[in-house]
Every structure is written in C-alpha cells, then in structure tokens.
Coordinates of C-alpha atoms in Angstrom, one line a residue:
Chain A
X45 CA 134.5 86.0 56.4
X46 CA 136.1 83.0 57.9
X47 CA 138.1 81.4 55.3
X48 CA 139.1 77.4 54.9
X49 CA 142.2 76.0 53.1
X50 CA 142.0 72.6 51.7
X51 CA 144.9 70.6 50.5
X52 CA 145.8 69.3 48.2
X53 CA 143.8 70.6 45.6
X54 CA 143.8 67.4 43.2
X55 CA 144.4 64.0 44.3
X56 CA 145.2 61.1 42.0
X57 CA 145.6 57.4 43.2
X58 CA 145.0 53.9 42.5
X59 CA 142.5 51.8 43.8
X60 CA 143.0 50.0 47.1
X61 CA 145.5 52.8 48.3
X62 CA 145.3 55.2 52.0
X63 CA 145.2 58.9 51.4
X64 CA 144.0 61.8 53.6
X65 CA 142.7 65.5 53.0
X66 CA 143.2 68.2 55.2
X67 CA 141.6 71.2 56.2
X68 CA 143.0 74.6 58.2
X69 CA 141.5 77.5 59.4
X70 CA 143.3 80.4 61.4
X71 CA 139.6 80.7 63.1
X72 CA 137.7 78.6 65.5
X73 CA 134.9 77.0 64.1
X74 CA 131.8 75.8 66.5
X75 CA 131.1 73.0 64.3
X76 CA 132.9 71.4 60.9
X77 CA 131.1 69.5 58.4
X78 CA 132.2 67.4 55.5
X79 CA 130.8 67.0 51.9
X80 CA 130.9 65.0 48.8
X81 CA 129.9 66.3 45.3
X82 CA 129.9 64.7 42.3
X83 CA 130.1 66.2 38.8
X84 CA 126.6 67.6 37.9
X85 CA 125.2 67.2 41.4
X86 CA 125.1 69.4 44.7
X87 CA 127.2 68.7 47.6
X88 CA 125.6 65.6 50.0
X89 CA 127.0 66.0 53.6
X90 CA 128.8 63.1 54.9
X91 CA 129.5 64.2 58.5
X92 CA 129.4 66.3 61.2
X93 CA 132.1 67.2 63.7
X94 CA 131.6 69.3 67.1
X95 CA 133.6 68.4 69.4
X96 CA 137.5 69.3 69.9
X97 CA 139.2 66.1 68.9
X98 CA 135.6 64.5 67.6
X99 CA 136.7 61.1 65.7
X100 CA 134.0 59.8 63.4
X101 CA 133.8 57.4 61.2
X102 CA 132.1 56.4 58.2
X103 CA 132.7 53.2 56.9
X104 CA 136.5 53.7 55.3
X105 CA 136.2 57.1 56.2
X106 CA 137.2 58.7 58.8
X107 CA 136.8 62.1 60.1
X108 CA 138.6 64.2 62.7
X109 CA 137.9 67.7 64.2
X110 CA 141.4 69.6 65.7
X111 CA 141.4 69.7 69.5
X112 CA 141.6 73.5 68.9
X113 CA 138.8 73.5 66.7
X114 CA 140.2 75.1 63.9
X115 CA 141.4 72.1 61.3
X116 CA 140.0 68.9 60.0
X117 CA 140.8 65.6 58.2
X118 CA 139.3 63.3 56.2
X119 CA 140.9 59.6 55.9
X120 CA 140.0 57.2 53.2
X121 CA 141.4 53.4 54.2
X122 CA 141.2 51.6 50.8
X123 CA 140.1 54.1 48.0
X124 CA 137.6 52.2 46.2
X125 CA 136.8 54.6 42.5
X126 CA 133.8 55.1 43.9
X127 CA 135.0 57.8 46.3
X128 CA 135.9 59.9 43.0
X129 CA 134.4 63.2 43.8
X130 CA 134.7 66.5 45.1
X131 CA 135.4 66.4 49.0
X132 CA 134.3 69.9 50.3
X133 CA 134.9 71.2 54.2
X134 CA 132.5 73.7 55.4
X135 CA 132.6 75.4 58.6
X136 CA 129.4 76.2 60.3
X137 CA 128.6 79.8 61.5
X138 CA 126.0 81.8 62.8
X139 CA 125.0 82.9 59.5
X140 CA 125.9 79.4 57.4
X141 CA 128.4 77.4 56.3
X142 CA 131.9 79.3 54.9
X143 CA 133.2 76.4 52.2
X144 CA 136.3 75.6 51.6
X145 CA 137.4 75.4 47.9
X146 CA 137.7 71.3 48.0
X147 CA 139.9 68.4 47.4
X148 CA 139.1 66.4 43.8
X149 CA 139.8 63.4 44.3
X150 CA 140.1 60.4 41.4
X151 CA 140.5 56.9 42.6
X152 CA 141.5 55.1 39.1
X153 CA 141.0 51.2 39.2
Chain B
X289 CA 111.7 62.0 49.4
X290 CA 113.6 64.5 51.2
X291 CA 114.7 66.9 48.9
X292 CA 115.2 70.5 47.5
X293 CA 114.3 71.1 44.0
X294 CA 115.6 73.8 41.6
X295 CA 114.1 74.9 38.3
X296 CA 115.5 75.0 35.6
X297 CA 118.7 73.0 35.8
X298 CA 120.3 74.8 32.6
X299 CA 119.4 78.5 31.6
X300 CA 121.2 80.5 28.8
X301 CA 119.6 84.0 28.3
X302 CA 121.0 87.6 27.3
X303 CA 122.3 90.4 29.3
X304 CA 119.8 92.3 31.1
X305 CA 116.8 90.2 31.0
X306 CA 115.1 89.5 33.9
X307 CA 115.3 85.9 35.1
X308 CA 114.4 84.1 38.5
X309 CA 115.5 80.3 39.4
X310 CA 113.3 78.8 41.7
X311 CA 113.8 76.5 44.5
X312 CA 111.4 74.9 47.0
X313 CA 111.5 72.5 49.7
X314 CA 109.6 69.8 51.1
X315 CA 111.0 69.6 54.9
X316 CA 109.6 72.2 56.5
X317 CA 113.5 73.9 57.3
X318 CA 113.5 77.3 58.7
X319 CA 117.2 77.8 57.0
X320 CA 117.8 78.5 52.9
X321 CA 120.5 79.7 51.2
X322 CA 121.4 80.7 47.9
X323 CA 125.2 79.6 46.8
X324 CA 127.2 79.9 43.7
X325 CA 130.0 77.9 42.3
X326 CA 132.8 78.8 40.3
X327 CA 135.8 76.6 39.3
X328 CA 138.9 78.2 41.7
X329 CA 136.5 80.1 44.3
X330 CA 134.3 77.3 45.3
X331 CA 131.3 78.0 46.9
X332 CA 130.1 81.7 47.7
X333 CA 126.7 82.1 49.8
X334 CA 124.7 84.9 47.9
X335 CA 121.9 85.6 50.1
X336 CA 120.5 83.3 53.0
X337 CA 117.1 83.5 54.9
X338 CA 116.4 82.7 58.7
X339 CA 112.6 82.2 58.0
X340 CA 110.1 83.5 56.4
X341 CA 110.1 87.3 55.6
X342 CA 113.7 87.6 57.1
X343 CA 116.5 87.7 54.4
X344 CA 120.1 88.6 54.6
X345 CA 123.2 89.5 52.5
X346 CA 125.8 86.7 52.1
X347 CA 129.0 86.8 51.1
X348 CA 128.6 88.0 47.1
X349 CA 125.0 89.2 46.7
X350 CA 125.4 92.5 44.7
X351 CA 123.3 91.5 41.3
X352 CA 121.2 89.5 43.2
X353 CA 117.8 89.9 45.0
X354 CA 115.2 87.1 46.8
X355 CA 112.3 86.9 48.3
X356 CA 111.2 84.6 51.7
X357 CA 107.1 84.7 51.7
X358 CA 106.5 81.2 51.6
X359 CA 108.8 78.4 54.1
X360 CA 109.1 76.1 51.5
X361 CA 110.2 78.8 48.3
X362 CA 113.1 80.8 48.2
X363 CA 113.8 81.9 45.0
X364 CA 116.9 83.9 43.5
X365 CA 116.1 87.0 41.2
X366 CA 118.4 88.3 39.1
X367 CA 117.0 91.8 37.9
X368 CA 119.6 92.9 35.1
X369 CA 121.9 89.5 34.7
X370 CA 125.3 90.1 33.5
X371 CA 127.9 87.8 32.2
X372 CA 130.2 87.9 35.4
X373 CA 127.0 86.0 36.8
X374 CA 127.6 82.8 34.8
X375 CA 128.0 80.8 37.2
X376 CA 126.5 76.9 38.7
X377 CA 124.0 78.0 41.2
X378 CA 123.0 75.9 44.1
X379 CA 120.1 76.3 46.5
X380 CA 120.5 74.7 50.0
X381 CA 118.0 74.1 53.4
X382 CA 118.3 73.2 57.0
X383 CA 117.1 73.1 60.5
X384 CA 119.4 75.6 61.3
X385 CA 121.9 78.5 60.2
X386 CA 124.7 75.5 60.3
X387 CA 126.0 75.2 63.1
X388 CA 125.0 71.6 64.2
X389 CA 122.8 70.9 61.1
X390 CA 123.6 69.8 57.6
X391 CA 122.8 71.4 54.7
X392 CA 120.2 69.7 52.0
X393 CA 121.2 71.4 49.0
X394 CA 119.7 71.2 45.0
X395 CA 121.1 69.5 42.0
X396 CA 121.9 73.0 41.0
X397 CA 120.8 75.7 37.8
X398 CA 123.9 76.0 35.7
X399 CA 123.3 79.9 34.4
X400 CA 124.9 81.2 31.3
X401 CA 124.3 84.9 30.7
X402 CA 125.8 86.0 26.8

C-alpha cells in the first residue's frame, strides 16, 4: 500500500490569512486528487491533478502536483471560515484511491 | 441529483449480530468502494468492486463481506460484528478505479458495535 503524509496535522488561523498544506509520498502517483470533508459529511473532491507540475486553481485555492509526481500542495489566499474542514489528499491507483490521514483546518473569524 | 445514498446513517447493535448497510447509486458508475474512518488512520478501503459480479479485497477487509449483483447496489455485510468494527463507514462511486476520476462518496453510516 502506497502511503501519503499530510502536514500539518491541525491548522489554526484567523480569517483573511495565507496558509498551505502539503502532501509527500515516497511513490509515484499517476494521478492526485484533493478533498474537503466536513464534520458529519463524506469527503467532496475539489480537484484533480495529472500532470507533473499540474497548477490548478480553484477560486483562492490553489493546487499543485510535484514535477516528480510524488507530492502535492494545497494553497488557500485569504482563508475565509468557510474553508473550516477536513482537507484530505488521495492518490489514485489501479485499484482506488490510497488517502492520506488529512489536514483540519479551522479558519476562526 | 447526483448522489450515493447509504442506509442507515447511525446503527448501534450487539456483538455478533448480523447487520448489512446499504448503499446505492444513481449514476450508472462501474467503480464502488467500501471505506472506513477512524480518527488517527483516516480512511481505509475495505472492499471495492470493478463492476458487477467482480469484487476485491481492500486494504482492511477481514470482518467484512459484499456483494456486486446489481450496478447501482453495493452493500457492506458484516456477518459477526465486533467492537474493533466501530467505526464511520463511507460508501464511494466512480467512472473509474481512480486514477483520472473522482470519487462520489455517501454521507456515511456511523456504526457502533457494544
């Protein structure tokens, strides 16, 4: 099993403020995708990247793939509270997506 | 709508009695997959399906059975549930395995075996 590593963990910041995510693998991944969960719900895909050094965005988000396929990023310009949530990295595999454990994020007002 | 549906949403029920949580879909996707959640592992695929009448092991399936005789159904079995099975359950679809396609996932069954 492919494993991903998301950091940091929790995430705490005030409204209006820049933060970014990160997530590492020590395997290549064909394709990365992106998800956002909030409490009680299941995870709603926000994006996804293919392409070595693939730049999306997404409003104030903005997603990058690694050249070498293996990490990702997720940048938030402007934190707004309602990008509170659980920001979950999967990697997408022949037989489905490995998950990484997630980033909570809380954007307090 | 879109959407994949799961039944019940909250289940408590007692070591070893047979219980199955449903989940259909409404967008014709080849792809399901059973996942659960549990606070420090994050989400663990339990069994996934290809199409219909082709089922596979995921990454924790032992406990668990399902069954793929319908496209739109897929749902989760668990024979003899035990408490290490308490867990938030999620069922997920899509075009594809995952590779290039996202995944429509369920508002979950949060499963508490006593």
């Amino acid at each position: 099993t492919q494993l991903l590593e998301q950091s940091p963990q929790f995430l705490s910041i005030q409204e209006g403020e820049n933060l970014t995510v990160y997530c590492n693998s020590s395997s290549v991944f064909s394709s990365l995708q992106w998800y956002r969960q909030e409490p009680g719900e299941g995870p709603v895909l926000l994006v996804t990247v293919v392409t070595g050094g693939e730049v999306k965005k997404l409003k104030r988000l903005t997603f990058q793939f690694g050249d070498a396929r293996k990490d990702s990023s997720l940048h938030i310009t402007a934190a707004q509270p309602g990008d509170t949530g659980l920001y979950l990295c999967a990697g997408g595999g022949a037989d489905g997506l490995t998950f990484g454990k997630g980033t909570h994020l809380i954007i307090q007002p | 709508e879109a959407q994949v549906t799961q039944n019940p949403r909250y289940l408590i029920t007692v070591t070893g009695k047979k219980l199955t949580v449903t989940c259909s879909q409404n967008m014709n996707h080849e792809y399901m997959s059973w996942y659960r959640q549990d606070p420090g592992l994050g989400l663990r695929q339990i069994y996934y399906s290809m199409n219909v009448e082709v089922t596979d092991k995921g990454d924790v399936p032992e406990g668990y059975k399902v069954s793929r005789k319908e496209k739109r159904n897929f749902p989760l079995i668990l024979e003899s549930p035990s408490p290490n099975q308490t867990s938030l359950y999620f069922c997920a679809s899509s075009s594809g395995a995952g590779l290039f396609y996202g995944y429509t996932f369920g508002s979950g069954t949060r499963l508490t075996v006593v």
